[in-house]
Short mmCIF file of C-alpha atoms and ligand atoms in Angstrom, two decimals:
data_model
loop_
_atom_site.label_atom_id
_atom_site.label_comp_id
_atom_site.label_asym_id
_atom_site.label_seq_id
_atom_site.Cartn_x
_atom_site.Cartn_y
_atom_site.Cartn_z
CA UNK P 286 0.00 0.00 0.00
CA UNK P 287 1.17 3.50 -0.90
CA UNK P 288 2.09 5.62 2.12
CA UNK P 289 2.68 9.35 2.11
CA UNK P 290 5.95 10.23 3.84
CA UNK P 291 6.36 12.65 6.76
CA UNK P 292 2.71 12.99 7.60
CA UNK P 293 1.13 13.41 11.03
CA UNK P 294 -0.98 10.43 12.04
CA UNK P 295 -3.33 10.59 15.01
CA UNK P 296 -5.14 7.48 16.26
CA UNK P 297 -7.97 7.71 18.77
CA UNK P 298 -9.87 4.89 20.42
CA UNK P 299 -12.84 5.40 22.70
CA UNK P 300 -16.14 3.97 23.86
CA UNK P 301 -19.27 5.54 22.33
CA UNK P 302 -20.12 9.17 23.16
CA UNK P 303 -16.92 9.88 25.10
CA UNK P 304 -16.18 13.03 23.08
CA UNK P 305 -13.62 11.48 20.73
CA UNK P 306 -15.38 12.77 17.61
CA UNK P 307 -15.43 16.32 18.94
CA UNK P 308 -11.72 16.19 19.79
CA UNK P 309 -10.84 14.53 16.47
CA UNK P 310 -12.60 17.33 14.59
CA UNK P 311 -10.77 19.99 16.62
CA UNK P 312 -7.44 18.23 15.99
CA UNK P 313 -8.15 17.93 12.26
CA UNK P 314 -8.99 21.63 11.96
CA UNK P 315 -6.08 22.89 14.03
CA UNK P 316 -3.39 20.73 12.40
CA UNK P 317 -5.06 20.55 8.96
CA UNK P 318 -5.52 16.78 9.03
CA UNK P 319 -7.92 14.59 7.08
CA UNK P 320 -10.58 13.30 9.50
CA UNK P 321 -12.25 9.91 9.32
CA UNK P 322 -14.93 8.95 11.83
CA UNK P 323 -14.60 5.17 11.37
CA UNK P 324 -17.78 4.46 13.37
CA UNK P 325 -19.70 6.05 10.50
CA UNK P 326 -18.46 3.34 8.14
CA UNK P 327 -19.82 0.61 10.44
CA UNK P 328 -23.03 2.61 10.79
CA UNK P 329 -23.25 2.87 7.00
CA UNK P 330 -22.94 -0.92 6.74
CA UNK P 331 -25.37 -1.34 9.65
CA UNK P 332 -27.90 0.72 7.71
CA UNK P 333 -27.24 -1.31 4.58
CA UNK P 334 -28.03 -4.45 6.55
CA UNK P 335 -31.29 -3.02 7.92
CA UNK P 336 -32.36 -1.94 4.43
CA UNK P 337 -31.34 -5.13 2.60
CA UNK P 338 -32.21 -7.92 4.99
CA UNK P 339 -32.27 -10.55 2.23
CA UNK P 340 -29.77 -9.10 -0.26
CA UNK P 341 -27.11 -8.28 2.34
CA UNK P 342 -23.83 -10.04 1.50
CA UNK P 343 -20.07 -9.52 1.80
CA UNK P 344 -19.97 -8.75 -1.92
CA UNK P 345 -22.54 -6.02 -1.53
CA UNK P 346 -20.55 -4.51 1.37
CA UNK P 347 -17.33 -4.71 -0.62
CA UNK P 348 -18.93 -3.03 -3.62
CA UNK P 349 -20.41 -0.26 -1.49
CA UNK P 350 -17.22 0.38 0.48
CA UNK P 351 -15.04 0.35 -2.63
CA UNK P 352 -17.13 3.12 -4.15
CA UNK P 353 -17.80 4.94 -0.88
CA UNK P 354 -17.55 8.71 -0.94
CA UNK P 355 -16.75 10.37 2.38
CA UNK P 356 -19.78 12.65 1.87
CA UNK P 357 -22.10 9.65 2.16
CA UNK P 358 -21.01 9.31 5.80
CA UNK P 359 -22.52 12.71 6.61
CA UNK P 360 -26.05 11.23 6.33
CA UNK P 361 -27.95 12.25 9.52
CA UNK P 362 -29.81 8.92 9.52
CA UNK P 363 -26.57 7.24 10.54
CA UNK P 364 -26.82 8.86 13.98
CA UNK P 365 -29.96 6.93 14.98
CA UNK P 366 -29.99 4.44 17.82
CA UNK P 367 -31.24 1.53 15.65
CA UNK P 368 -28.40 1.98 13.23
CA UNK P 369 -25.87 2.19 16.10
CA UNK P 370 -27.11 -1.19 17.38
CA UNK P 371 -26.98 -2.73 13.91
CA UNK P 372 -23.45 -1.29 13.43
CA UNK P 373 -22.26 -2.83 16.67
CA UNK P 374 -23.57 -6.23 15.54
CA UNK P 375 -22.03 -6.26 12.06
CA UNK P 376 -18.77 -4.88 13.53
CA UNK P 377 -18.15 -8.25 15.21
CA UNK P 378 -17.73 -9.93 11.84
CA UNK P 379 -14.08 -10.40 10.83
CA UNK P 380 -14.85 -10.32 7.09
CA UNK P 381 -16.65 -6.99 7.44
CA UNK P 382 -13.76 -5.60 9.52
CA UNK P 383 -11.28 -6.68 6.83
CA UNK P 384 -13.24 -4.83 4.14
CA UNK P 385 -13.35 -1.68 6.28
CA UNK P 386 -9.66 -2.06 7.14
CA UNK P 387 -8.52 -1.37 3.55
CA UNK P 388 -10.58 1.77 3.29
CA UNK P 389 -9.26 3.05 6.63
CA UNK P 390 -5.64 2.33 5.72
CA UNK P 391 -5.96 4.43 2.58
CA UNK P 392 -7.42 7.36 4.54
CA UNK P 393 -4.81 7.08 7.31
CA UNK P 394 -1.66 6.67 5.23
CA UNK P 395 -2.59 8.34 1.97
CA UNK P 396 -4.79 11.33 2.83
CA UNK P 397 -5.42 13.91 0.08
CA UNK P 398 -2.34 16.07 -0.60
CA UNK P 399 -3.88 19.25 0.79
CA UNK P 400 -3.76 17.75 4.30
CA UNK P 401 -0.72 17.43 6.61
CA UNK P 402 -1.83 13.98 7.67
CA UNK P 403 -4.81 12.18 9.14
CA UNK P 404 -6.79 11.63 12.30
CA UNK P 405 -8.99 8.56 12.73
CA UNK P 406 -11.23 7.69 15.65
CA UNK P 407 -12.96 4.42 16.47
CA UNK P 408 -12.52 1.30 18.57
CA UNK P 409 -9.51 -0.47 17.05
CA UNK P 410 -7.56 2.40 15.53
CA UNK P 411 -4.54 2.11 17.85
CA UNK P 412 -4.68 -1.65 18.27
CA UNK P 413 -5.18 -2.65 14.62
CA UNK P 414 -5.51 0.18 12.09
CA UNK P 415 -2.62 2.60 12.71
CA UNK P 416 -0.35 0.75 15.10
CA UNK P 417 2.52 3.09 14.24
CA UNK P 418 0.54 6.31 14.70
CA UNK P 419 2.55 9.33 15.76
CA UNK P 420 -0.07 10.15 18.43
CA UNK P 421 -2.26 7.67 20.27
CA UNK P 422 -5.10 8.83 22.51
CA UNK P 423 -7.58 6.74 24.47
CA UNK P 424 -10.50 9.04 25.21
CA UNK P 425 -13.09 7.98 27.74
CA UNK P 426 -15.74 9.24 30.20
CA UNK P 427 -18.06 7.63 32.73
CA UNK P 428 -21.08 5.75 31.38
CA UNK P 429 -23.50 8.27 32.93
CA UNK P 430 -21.74 11.28 31.47
CA UNK P 431 -21.66 9.63 28.04
CA UNK P 432 -25.35 8.72 28.23
CA UNK P 433 -26.27 12.29 29.21
CA UNK P 434 -24.28 13.71 26.30
CA UNK P 435 -25.73 11.27 23.76
CA UNK P 436 -29.26 11.89 25.08
CA UNK P 437 -28.76 15.65 24.59
CA UNK P 438 -27.49 15.06 21.03
CA UNK P 439 -30.63 13.04 20.25
CA UNK P 440 -32.78 15.79 21.75
CA UNK P 441 -31.05 18.39 19.61
CA UNK P 442 -31.73 16.25 16.54
CA UNK P 443 -35.37 15.94 17.66
CA UNK P 444 -35.05 12.15 17.83
CA UNK P 445 -37.56 10.50 20.16
CA UNK P 446 -35.74 8.43 22.73
CA UNK P 447 -35.60 8.29 26.54
CA UNK P 448 -32.49 8.70 28.68
CA UNK P 449 -33.02 5.16 29.95
CA UNK P 450 -32.96 3.73 26.43
CA UNK P 451 -29.78 5.65 25.61
CA UNK P 452 -28.09 4.38 28.78
CA UNK P 453 -29.16 0.80 28.06
CA UNK P 454 -27.92 0.90 24.46
CA UNK P 455 -24.56 2.34 25.48
CA UNK P 456 -24.13 -0.42 28.07
CA UNK P 457 -24.91 -3.12 25.51
CA UNK P 458 -22.59 -1.58 22.90
CA UNK P 459 -19.77 -1.13 25.46
CA UNK P 460 -19.98 -4.80 26.34
CA UNK P 461 -20.15 -5.93 22.74
CA UNK P 462 -17.30 -3.63 21.61
CA UNK P 463 -15.01 -4.64 24.51
CA UNK P 464 -15.68 -8.36 24.54
CA UNK P 465 -15.80 -9.22 20.85
CA UNK P 466 -13.13 -11.45 19.35
CA UNK P 467 -11.93 -9.20 16.52
CA UNK P 468 -10.74 -5.63 17.09
CA UNK P 469 -12.07 -5.27 20.65
CA UNK P 470 -11.87 -1.88 22.32
CA UNK P 471 -9.02 -1.74 24.82
CA UNK P 472 -6.46 0.74 26.00
CA UNK P 473 -2.90 -0.02 24.97
CA UNK P 474 0.02 0.79 27.26
CA UNK P 475 1.47 3.27 24.80
CA UNK P 476 -1.68 5.38 24.43
CA UNK P 477 -2.40 8.53 26.40
CA UNK P 478 -5.53 8.40 28.55
CA UNK P 479 -7.83 11.41 28.40
CA UNK P 480 -10.87 11.24 30.67
CA UNK P 481 -13.39 13.84 29.53
CA UNK P 482 -15.94 13.28 32.35
CA UNK P 483 -15.06 16.49 34.11
CA UNK P 484 -13.36 18.36 31.29
CA UNK P 485 -14.91 20.91 28.95
CA UNK P 486 -14.30 20.44 25.20
CA UNK P 487 -11.88 23.36 25.33
CA UNK P 488 -9.93 22.05 28.33
CA UNK P 489 -9.70 18.63 26.74
CA UNK P 490 -8.39 20.01 23.46
CA UNK P 491 -5.86 22.16 25.33
CA UNK P 492 -4.49 19.00 26.94
CA UNK P 493 -4.20 17.27 23.57
CA UNK P 494 -2.62 20.31 21.91
CA UNK P 495 0.03 20.58 24.62
CA UNK P 496 1.01 16.95 24.03
CA UNK P 497 1.02 17.25 20.24
CA UNK P 498 2.81 20.61 20.06
CA UNK P 499 5.57 19.36 22.33
CA UNK P 500 6.36 16.46 20.01
CA UNK P 501 5.84 18.36 16.76
CA UNK P 502 8.22 21.17 17.71
CA UNK P 503 11.19 18.84 18.18
O1 C5P X 857 -18.34 5.40 17.10
P1 C5P X 857 -19.74 4.94 16.77
O2 C5P X 857 -20.62 4.92 17.96
O3 C5P X 857 -20.33 5.71 15.64
O4 C5P X 857 -19.55 3.43 16.25
C1 C5P X 857 -20.66 2.61 15.95
C2 C5P X 857 -20.25 1.15 16.16
O5 C5P X 857 -19.30 0.79 15.16
C3 C5P X 857 -19.55 0.85 17.48
O6 C5P X 857 -20.43 0.52 18.53
C4 C5P X 857 -18.64 -0.31 17.13
O7 C5P X 857 -19.27 -1.53 17.31
C5 C5P X 857 -18.35 -0.12 15.66
N1 C5P X 857 -16.99 0.38 15.43
C6 C5P X 857 -15.97 -0.55 15.38
N2 C5P X 857 -14.70 -0.17 15.09
C7 C5P X 857 -14.43 1.12 14.85
C8 C5P X 857 -15.43 2.10 14.93
C9 C5P X 857 -16.72 1.68 15.24
O8 C5P X 857 -16.20 -1.73 15.59
N3 C5P X 857 -13.16 1.47 14.54
#
């Protein structure tokens, strides 16, 4: 696989709704990096599965991912709870993960020329996707804080769901994402832990920037 030389690579792993997406976007803007929210790819496939119960196959997924345009991942539908559950189920499948792997590798190591590098967030970015990333962050927050944040996001999107349902879904997804056989979510020794439970978005980004600037100015 073609790799661009001297680029900045940032890998972030986190459980759902811990604030990783927000931080990844801030990092991408500040350092001019290509951003890929890898959860959206699994959500896209999760939606495909819900819409094509009978026709769903590895070939269909391969075809769709090979011709996937990043803009298709901006679909607001992908944020729904049903799709998140479906995504978490299909994400256990090794063959699906292998198809997604290729797409992610291209984004991580060969981002468009106008960017200084890439930032990817997900569950297995540090452990599988970009093992040699220049920066590795494990972003987390307590289950209750995450559920409150996700509930607020749903409210803002006018999606009908109770706090209890959000909490329950996060618990189920946490368990599934951490205990699955392929690409489980876990913190590696060499990644930097950022707990956002009591940190504002700004304070959290300041922490990350201090770490990144220190290394980049060497
Ligand atoms: O991050 P997000 O909540 O959008 O991810 C949806 C689901 O996709 C997760 O619960 C997880 O099962 C799966 N996922 C994954 N590996 C990634 C990113 C997401 O398995 N790198």
